[in-house]
Coordinates of C-alpha atoms and ligand atoms in Angstrom, one line a residue:
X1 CA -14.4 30.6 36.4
X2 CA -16.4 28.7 33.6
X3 CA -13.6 27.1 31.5
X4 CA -15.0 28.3 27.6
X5 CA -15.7 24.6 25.9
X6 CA -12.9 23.1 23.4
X7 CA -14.0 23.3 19.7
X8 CA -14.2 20.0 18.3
X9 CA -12.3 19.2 14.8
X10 CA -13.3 16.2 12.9
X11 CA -10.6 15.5 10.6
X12 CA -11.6 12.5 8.1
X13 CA -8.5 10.4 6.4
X14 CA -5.3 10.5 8.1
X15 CA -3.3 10.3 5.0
X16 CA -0.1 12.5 3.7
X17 CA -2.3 15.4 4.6
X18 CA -4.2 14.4 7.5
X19 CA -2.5 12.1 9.8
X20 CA 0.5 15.6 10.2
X21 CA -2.3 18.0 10.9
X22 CA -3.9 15.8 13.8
X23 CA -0.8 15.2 15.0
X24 CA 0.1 19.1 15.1
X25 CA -3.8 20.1 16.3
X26 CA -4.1 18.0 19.4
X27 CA -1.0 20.2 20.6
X28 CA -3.9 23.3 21.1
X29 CA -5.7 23.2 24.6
X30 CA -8.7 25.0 22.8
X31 CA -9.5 21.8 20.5
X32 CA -11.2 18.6 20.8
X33 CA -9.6 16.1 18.1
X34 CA -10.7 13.3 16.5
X35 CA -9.5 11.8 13.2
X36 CA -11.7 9.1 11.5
X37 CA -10.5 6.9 9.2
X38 CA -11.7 3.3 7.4
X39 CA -8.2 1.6 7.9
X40 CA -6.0 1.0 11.1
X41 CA -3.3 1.7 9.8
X42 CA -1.4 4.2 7.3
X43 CA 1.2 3.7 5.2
X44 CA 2.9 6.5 2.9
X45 CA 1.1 6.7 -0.4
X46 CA 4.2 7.0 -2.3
X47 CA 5.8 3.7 -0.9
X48 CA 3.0 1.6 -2.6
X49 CA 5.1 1.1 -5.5
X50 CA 7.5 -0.3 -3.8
X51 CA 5.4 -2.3 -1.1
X52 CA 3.7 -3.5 -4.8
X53 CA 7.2 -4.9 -6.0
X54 CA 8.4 -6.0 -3.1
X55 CA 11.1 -3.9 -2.9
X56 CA 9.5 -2.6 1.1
X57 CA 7.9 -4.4 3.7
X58 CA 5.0 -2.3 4.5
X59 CA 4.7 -3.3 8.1
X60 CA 8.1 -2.1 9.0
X61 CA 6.7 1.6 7.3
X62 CA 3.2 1.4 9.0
X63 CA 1.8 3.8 11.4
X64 CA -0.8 2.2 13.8
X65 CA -3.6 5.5 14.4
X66 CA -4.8 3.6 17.8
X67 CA -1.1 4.1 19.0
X68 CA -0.4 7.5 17.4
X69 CA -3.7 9.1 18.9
X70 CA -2.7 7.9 22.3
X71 CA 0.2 9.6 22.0
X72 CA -0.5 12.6 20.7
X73 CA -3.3 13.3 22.5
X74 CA -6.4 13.0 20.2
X75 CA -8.9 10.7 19.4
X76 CA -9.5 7.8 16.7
X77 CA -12.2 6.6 15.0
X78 CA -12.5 3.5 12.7
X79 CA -15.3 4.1 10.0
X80 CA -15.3 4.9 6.6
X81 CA -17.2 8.3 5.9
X82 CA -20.6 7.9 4.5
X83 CA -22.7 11.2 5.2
X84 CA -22.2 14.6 6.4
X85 CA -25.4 16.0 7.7
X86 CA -24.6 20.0 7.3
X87 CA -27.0 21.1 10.0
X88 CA -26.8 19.0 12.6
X89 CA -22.6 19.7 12.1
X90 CA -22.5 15.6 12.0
X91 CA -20.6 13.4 10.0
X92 CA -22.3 9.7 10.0
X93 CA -19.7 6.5 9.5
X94 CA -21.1 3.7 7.5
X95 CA -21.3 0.0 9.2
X96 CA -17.8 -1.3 10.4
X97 CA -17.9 -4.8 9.1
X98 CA -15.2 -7.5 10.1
X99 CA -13.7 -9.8 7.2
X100 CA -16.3 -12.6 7.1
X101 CA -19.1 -9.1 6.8
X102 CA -20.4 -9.3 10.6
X103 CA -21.3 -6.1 11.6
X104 CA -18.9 -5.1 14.2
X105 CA -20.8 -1.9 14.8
X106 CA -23.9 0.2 13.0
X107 CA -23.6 3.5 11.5
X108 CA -22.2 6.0 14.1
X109 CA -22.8 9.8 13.9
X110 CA -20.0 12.3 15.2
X111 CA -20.7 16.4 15.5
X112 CA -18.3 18.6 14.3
X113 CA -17.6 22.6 14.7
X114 CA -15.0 22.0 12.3
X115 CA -14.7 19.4 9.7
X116 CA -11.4 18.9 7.2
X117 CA -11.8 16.1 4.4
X118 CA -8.6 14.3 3.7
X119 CA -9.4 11.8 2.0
X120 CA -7.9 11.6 -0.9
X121 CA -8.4 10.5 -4.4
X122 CA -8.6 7.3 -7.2
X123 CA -7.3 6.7 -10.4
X124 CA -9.3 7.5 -13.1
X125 CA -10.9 5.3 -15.1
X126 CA -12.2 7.7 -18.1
X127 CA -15.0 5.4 -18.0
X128 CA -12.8 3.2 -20.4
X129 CA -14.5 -0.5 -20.4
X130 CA -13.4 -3.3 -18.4
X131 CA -10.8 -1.2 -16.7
X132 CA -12.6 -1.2 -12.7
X133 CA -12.9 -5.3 -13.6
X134 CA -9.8 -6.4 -15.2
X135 CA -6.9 -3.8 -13.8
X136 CA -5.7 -3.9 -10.7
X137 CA -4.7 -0.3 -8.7
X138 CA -2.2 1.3 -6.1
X139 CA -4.3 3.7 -4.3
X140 CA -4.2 2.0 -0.8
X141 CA -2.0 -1.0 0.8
X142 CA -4.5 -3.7 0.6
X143 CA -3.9 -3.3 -3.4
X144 CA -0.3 -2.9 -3.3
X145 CA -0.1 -6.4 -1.5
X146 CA -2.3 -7.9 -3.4
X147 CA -0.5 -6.9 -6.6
X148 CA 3.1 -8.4 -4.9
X149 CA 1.3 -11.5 -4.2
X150 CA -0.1 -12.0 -7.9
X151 CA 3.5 -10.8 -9.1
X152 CA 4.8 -13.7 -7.0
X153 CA 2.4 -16.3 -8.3
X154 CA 2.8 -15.3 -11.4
X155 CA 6.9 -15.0 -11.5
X156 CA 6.1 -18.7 -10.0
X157 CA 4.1 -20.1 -12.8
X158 CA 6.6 -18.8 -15.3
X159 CA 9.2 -20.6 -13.5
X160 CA 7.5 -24.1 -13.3
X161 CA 6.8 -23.3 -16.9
X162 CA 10.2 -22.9 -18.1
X163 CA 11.4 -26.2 -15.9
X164 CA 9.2 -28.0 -18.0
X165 CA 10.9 -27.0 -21.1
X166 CA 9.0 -23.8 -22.1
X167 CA 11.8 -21.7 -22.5
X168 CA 10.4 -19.1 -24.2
X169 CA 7.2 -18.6 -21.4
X170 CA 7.3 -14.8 -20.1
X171 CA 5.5 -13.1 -17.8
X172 CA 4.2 -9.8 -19.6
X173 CA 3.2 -6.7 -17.1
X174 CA 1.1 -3.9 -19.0
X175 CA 1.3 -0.5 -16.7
X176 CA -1.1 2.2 -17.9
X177 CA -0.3 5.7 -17.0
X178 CA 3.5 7.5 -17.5
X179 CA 2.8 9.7 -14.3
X180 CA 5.4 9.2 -11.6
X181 CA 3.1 6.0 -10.1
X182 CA 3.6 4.1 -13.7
X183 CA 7.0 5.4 -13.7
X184 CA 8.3 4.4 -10.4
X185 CA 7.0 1.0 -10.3
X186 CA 8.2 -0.1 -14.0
X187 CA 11.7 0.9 -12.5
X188 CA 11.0 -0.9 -9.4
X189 CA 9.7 -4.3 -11.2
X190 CA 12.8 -4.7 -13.2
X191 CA 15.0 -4.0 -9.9
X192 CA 12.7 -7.0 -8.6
X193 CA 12.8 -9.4 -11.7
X194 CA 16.8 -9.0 -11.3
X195 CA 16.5 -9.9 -7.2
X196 CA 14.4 -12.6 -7.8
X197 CA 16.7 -15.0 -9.0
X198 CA 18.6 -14.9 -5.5
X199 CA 15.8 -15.3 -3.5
X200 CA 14.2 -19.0 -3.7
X201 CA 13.8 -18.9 -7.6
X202 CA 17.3 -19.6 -8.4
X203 CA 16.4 -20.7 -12.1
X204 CA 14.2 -17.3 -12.6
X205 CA 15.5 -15.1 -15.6
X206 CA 14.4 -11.6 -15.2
X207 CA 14.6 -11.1 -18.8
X208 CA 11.2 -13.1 -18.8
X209 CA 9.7 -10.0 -17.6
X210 CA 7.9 -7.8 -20.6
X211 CA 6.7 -4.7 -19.3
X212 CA 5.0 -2.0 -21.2
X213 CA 4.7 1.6 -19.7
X214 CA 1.6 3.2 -21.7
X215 CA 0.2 6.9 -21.8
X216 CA -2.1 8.3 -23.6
X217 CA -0.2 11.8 -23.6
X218 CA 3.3 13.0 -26.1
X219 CA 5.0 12.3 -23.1
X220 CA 5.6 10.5 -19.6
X221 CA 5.6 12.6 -16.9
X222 CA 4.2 15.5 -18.2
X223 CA 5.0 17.7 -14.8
X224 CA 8.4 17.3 -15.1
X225 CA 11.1 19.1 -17.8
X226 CA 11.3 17.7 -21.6
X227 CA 15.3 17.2 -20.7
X228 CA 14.6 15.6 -17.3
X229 CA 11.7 13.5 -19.1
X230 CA 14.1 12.6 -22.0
X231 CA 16.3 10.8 -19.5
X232 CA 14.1 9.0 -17.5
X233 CA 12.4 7.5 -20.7
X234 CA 15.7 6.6 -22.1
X235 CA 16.5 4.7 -18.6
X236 CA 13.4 3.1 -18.9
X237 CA 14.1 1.7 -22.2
X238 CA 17.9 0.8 -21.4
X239 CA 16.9 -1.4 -18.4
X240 CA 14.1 -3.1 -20.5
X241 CA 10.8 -1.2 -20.3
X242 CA 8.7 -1.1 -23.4
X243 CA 7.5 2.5 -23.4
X244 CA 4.7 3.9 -25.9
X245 CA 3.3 6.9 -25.7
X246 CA 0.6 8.3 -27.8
X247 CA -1.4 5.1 -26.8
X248 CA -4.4 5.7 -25.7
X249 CA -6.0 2.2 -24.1
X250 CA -10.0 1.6 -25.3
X251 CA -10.7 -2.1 -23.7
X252 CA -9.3 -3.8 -20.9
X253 CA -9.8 -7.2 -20.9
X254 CA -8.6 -9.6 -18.0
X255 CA -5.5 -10.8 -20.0
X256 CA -5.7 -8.2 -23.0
X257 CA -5.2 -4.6 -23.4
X258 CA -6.6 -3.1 -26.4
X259 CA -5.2 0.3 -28.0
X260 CA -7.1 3.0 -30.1
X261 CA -5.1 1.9 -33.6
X262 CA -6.3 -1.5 -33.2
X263 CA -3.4 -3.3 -31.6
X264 CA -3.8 -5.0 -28.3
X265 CA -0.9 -6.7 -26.0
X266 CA -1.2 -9.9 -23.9
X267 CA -1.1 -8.7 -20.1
X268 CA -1.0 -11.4 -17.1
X269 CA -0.9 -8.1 -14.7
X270 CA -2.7 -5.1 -15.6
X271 CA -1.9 -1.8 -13.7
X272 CA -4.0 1.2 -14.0
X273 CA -2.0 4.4 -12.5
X274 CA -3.9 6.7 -14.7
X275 CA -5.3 10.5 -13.4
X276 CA -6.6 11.2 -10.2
X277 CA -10.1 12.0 -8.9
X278 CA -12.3 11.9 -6.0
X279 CA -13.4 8.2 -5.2
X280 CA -17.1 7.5 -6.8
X281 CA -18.8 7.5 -3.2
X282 CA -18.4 11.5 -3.0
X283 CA -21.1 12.8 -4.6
X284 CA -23.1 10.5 -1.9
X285 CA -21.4 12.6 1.4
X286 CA -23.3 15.5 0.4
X287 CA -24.6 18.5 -1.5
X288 CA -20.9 20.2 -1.0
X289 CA -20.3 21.3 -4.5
X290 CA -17.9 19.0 -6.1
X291 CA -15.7 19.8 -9.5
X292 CA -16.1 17.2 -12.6
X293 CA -13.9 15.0 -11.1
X294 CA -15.8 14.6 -8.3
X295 CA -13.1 16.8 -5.7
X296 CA -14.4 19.2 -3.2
X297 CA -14.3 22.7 -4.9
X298 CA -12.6 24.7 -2.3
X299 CA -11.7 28.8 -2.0
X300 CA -8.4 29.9 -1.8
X301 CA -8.7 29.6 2.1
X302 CA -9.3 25.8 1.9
X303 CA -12.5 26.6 2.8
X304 CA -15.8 24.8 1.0
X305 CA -17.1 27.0 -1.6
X306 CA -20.6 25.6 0.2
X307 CA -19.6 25.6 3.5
X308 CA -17.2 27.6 5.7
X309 CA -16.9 25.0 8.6
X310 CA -15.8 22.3 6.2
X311 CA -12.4 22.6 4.6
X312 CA -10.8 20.3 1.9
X313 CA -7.1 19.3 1.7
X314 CA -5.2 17.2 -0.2
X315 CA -5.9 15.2 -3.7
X316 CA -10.1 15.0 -2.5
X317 CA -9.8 18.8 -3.2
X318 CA -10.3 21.0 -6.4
X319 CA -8.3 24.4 -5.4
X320 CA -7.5 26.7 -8.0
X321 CA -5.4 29.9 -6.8
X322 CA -5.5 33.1 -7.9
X323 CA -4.2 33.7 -11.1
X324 CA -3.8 29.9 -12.1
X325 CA -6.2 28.4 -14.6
X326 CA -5.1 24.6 -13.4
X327 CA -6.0 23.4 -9.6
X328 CA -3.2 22.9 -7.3
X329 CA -2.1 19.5 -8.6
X330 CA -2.9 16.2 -6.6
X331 CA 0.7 15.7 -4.9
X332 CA 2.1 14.8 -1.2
X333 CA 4.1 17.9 -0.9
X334 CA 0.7 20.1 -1.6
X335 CA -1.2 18.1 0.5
X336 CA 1.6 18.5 3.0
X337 CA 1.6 22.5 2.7
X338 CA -2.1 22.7 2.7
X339 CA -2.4 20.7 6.4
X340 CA 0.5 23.3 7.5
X341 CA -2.4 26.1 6.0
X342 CA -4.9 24.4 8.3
X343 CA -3.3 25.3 11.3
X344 CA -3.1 29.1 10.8
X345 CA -6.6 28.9 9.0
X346 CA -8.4 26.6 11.7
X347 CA -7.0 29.1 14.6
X348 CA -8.2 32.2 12.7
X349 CA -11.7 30.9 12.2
X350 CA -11.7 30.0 15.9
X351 CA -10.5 33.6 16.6
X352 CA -13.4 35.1 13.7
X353 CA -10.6 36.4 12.1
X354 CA -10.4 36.8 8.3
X355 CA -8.4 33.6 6.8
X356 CA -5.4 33.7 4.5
X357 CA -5.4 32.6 1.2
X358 CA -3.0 29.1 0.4
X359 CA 0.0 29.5 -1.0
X360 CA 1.6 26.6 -2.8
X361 CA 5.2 26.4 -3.1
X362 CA 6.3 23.9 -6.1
X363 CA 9.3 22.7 -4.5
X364 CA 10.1 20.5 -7.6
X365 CA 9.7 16.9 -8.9
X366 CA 11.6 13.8 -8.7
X367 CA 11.5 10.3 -9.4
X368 CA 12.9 7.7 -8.8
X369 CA 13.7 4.8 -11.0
X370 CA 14.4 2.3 -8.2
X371 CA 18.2 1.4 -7.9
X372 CA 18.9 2.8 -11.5
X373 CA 18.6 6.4 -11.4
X374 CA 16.8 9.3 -9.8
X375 CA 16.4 12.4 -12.1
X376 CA 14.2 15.4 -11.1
X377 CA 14.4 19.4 -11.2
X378 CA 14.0 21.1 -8.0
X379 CA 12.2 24.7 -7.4
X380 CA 14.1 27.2 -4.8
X381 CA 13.1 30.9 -4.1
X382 CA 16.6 31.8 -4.7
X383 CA 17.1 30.2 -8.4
X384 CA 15.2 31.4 -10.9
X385 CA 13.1 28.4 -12.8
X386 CA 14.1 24.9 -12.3
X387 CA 17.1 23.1 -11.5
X388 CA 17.9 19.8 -13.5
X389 CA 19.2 17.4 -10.9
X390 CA 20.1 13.1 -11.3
X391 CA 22.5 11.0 -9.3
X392 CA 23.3 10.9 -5.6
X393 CA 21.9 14.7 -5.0
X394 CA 18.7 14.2 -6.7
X395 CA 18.2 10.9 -4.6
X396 CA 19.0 12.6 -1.5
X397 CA 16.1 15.2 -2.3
X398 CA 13.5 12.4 -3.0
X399 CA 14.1 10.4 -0.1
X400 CA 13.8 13.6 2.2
X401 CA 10.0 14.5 0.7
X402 CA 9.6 11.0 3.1
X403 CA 11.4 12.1 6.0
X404 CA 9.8 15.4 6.1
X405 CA 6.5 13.1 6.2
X406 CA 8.1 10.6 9.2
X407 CA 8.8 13.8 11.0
X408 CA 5.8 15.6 10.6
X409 CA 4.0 12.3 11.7
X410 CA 6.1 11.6 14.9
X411 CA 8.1 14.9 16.0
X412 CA 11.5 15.1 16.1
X413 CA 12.7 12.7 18.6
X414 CA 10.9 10.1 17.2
X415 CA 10.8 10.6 13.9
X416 CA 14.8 10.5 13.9
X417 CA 14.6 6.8 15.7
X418 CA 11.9 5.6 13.3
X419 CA 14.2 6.7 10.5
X420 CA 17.3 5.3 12.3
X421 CA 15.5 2.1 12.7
X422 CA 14.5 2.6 8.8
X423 CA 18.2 2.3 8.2
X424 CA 19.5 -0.8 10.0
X425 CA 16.3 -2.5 9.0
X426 CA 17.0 -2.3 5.0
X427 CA 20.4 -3.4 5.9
X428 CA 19.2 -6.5 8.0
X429 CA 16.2 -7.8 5.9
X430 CA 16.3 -9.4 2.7
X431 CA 16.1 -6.9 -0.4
X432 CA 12.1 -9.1 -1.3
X433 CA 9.5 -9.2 0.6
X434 CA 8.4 -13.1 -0.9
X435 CA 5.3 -13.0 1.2
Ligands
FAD501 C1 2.4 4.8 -6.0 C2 2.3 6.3 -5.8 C3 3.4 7.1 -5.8 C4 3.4 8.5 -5.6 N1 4.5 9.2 -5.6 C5 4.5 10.5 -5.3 C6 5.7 11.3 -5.3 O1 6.8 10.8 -5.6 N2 5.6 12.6 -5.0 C7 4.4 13.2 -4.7 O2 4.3 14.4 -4.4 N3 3.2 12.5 -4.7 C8 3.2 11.2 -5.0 N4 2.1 10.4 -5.1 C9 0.8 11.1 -4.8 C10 0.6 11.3 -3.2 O3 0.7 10.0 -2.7 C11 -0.7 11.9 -2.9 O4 -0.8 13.1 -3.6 C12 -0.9 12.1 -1.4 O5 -0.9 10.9 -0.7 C13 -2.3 12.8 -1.2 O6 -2.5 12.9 0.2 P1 -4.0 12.9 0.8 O7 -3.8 13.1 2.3 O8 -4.8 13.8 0.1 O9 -4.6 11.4 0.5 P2 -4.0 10.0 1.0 O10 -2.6 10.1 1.4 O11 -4.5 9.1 -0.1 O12 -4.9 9.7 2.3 C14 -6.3 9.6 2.3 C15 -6.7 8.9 3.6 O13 -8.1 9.0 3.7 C16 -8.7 7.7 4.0 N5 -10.0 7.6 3.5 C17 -10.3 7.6 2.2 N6 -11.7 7.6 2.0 C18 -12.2 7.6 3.3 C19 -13.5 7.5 3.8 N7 -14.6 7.5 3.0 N8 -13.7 7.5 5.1 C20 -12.7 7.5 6.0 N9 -11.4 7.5 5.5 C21 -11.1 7.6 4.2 C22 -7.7 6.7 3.5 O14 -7.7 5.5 4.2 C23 -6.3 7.4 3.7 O15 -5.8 7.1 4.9 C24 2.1 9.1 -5.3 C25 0.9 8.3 -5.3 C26 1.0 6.9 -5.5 C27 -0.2 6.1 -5.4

């Protein structure tokens, strides 16, 4: 008997949303999979903060897609998207250059039956001049290293400027955006200003950091409780963080940071970790409709309001529910319980049966503020609103939101070994990566 021929699923960006969903697809005889992404590698979006202060050494975190495709049983594809060509069901992949810009290979087309964009999002700029130029962004690993390295040459020039008698030289850090990202990592550079003195720069005095947490908005973390964000500000401030908000930035220059009432600040890094929308090469891809911020606009089923073969998941995609005003907001845990959506929806298209709508379960927010504090409220279907949280329970919570994602991305068995391994490692290694 004529064996009927797999379906082939293109899955583009094997991120917090993607790199699960391949994982879980190849397990279905009926498919074909293949996931296309521009890097070899993936690391956890919301390590970067820490791989940016040095507080985690990204290659220990790393998944390798070459490796994880063989194991699970689908294909891989290096390429950045470029096209999608909606009648011919083909994506095209721009030129694959190597680091000196030799062409390793040309543009390369791949058909689809179905296609799922996971590719994510940016920070947004608002347009605001000098920002793209001057600031420098956590949106994938090759910024968060290059951020640690410029930390590290900076925290160095300080130093050999204080040995020559400059007592007073500091090293001033301007972070733009109180979201979680701007949050996080202010937390994280003060735990890494104090570790630096024990780790080669023995004469470094942490208090030479000056960071400045901006936002535009009343108040940081505007996702979170007013009590919840009460206490992380005040953390902030007690471990040394200059936090304004009702700042909105107008200029950035490549050592200056200008402010709407006329003040500006001296900056030697600039970080931008401000709103999130689709990166600027979207509106390129195709004539899939796209919202203002440049994010797939996507039905309650995932599905392209344009097309019904394409779905979007993730931050690239502008969902609003029924009965929300406000899309489903750019964050792992909904990119994480849109990819689970995938799996009922993609086998229901394949079947021609009617799909489900998402649902999106707000499990809660926490942050955490490095070694100082974590602080967060948590959502359950058995409380009614949230629960304030802090301490060693609150900490427990944020760290699983990664484990569910090591999991998810290696099964069980493994999963467990690579978080084992996890362990001993931030035991054995030094507490700064220097390099
Ligand atoms: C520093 C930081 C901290 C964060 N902390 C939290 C947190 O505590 N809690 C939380 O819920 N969320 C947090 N977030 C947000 C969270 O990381 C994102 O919401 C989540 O990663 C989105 O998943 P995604 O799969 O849509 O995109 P991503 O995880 O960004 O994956 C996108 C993938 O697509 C690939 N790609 C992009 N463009 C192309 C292209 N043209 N062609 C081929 N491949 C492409 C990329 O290489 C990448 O692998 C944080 C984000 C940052 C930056």
């Amino acid at each position: 008997m004529a064996q009927t021929p797999k379906k082939r699923i293109v899955v583009v960006g094997g991120g917090a949303a993607g790199l699960g969903l391949v994982r879980k697809l190849a397990k279905n005889d009926r498919y074909e999979v293949i996931l296309v992404d521009r890097n070899r590698t993936h690391v956890w979006k919301p390590l970067l903060h820490e791989v940016a202060a040095g507080a985690l050494d990204p290659n220990q975190d790393e998944v390798g897609y070459g490796g994880h495709a063989v194991r699970w049983g689908y294909r891989f594809f290096q390429g950045a998207l470029a096209r999608i060509d909606r009648d011919r069901q083909v994506i095209v992949t721009a030129p694959l250059v190597d680091e000196d810009g030799e062409v390793i290979f040309e543009e390369h087309e791949i058909a689809y039956d179905i296609l799922v964009l996971a590719i994510g999002g940016v920070s947004d700029d608002f347009g605001i001049p000098g920002v793209r130029d001057n600031a420098l962004f956590l949106e994938h690993r090759a910024q968060a290293d290059r951020f640690r390295q410029k930390l590290l040459n900076a925290c160095l020039r300080v130093n050999a400027r204080r040995e020559k008698g400059e007592v007073d030289a500091t090293l001033p850090i301007c972070i733009v955006g109180g979201g979680a990202t701007g949050v996080e990592l202010s937390a994280e550079l003060v735990n890494s200003a104090r570790a630096l003195s024990s780790y080669g720069l023995e004469g470094f005095d942490p208090d030479a950091f000056r960071i400045t947490l901006i936002e535009a908005g009343p108040r940081l973390l505007p996702a979170l409780d007013e009590k919840v964000v009460g206490k992380v500000t005040q953390e902030l401030r007690d471990i040394g963080v200059d936090v304004r908000v009702n700042t909105m930035v107008t200029q950035v220059d490549k050592d200056r940071v200008h402010m709407k009432d006329g003040t500006d600040l001296p900056a030697t890094l600039i970080l931008w970790a401000a709103g999130v929308r689709g990166e600027s090469g979207v509106p390129g891809y195709s004539d899939l409709e796209l919202s203002r911020l440049d994010r797939v606009v996507v039905r309650p089923t995932l599905q392209s309001v344009t097309d019904d073969r394409i779905f979007a998941i993730g931050d690239c995609c502008h969902c609003v529910l029924p009965g929300q005003e406000r899309p489903v907001a750019p964050r792992a845990q909904a990119a994480q319980q849109m990819a689970d959506h995938l799996l009922v929806a993609i086998d229901k298209l394949d079947k021609g049966q009617t799909l489900p709508d998402f649902e999106y379960k707000d499990r809660g927010s926490l942050v955490s503020l490095s070694h100082f504090a974590t602080v967060g409220s948590l959502m359950g279907n058995l409380m009614s609103g949230k629960l304030s949280i802090e301490g060693r329970v609150a900490r427990l919570a944020y760290i699983s939101l990664y484990r569910i994602h090591i999991l998810t991305v290696h099964g069980w068995l493994r999963g467990m070994a690579q978080l084992i391994a996890g362990r001993i490692n931030r035991v054995v290694r030094p507490r700064l990566k220097l390099h």
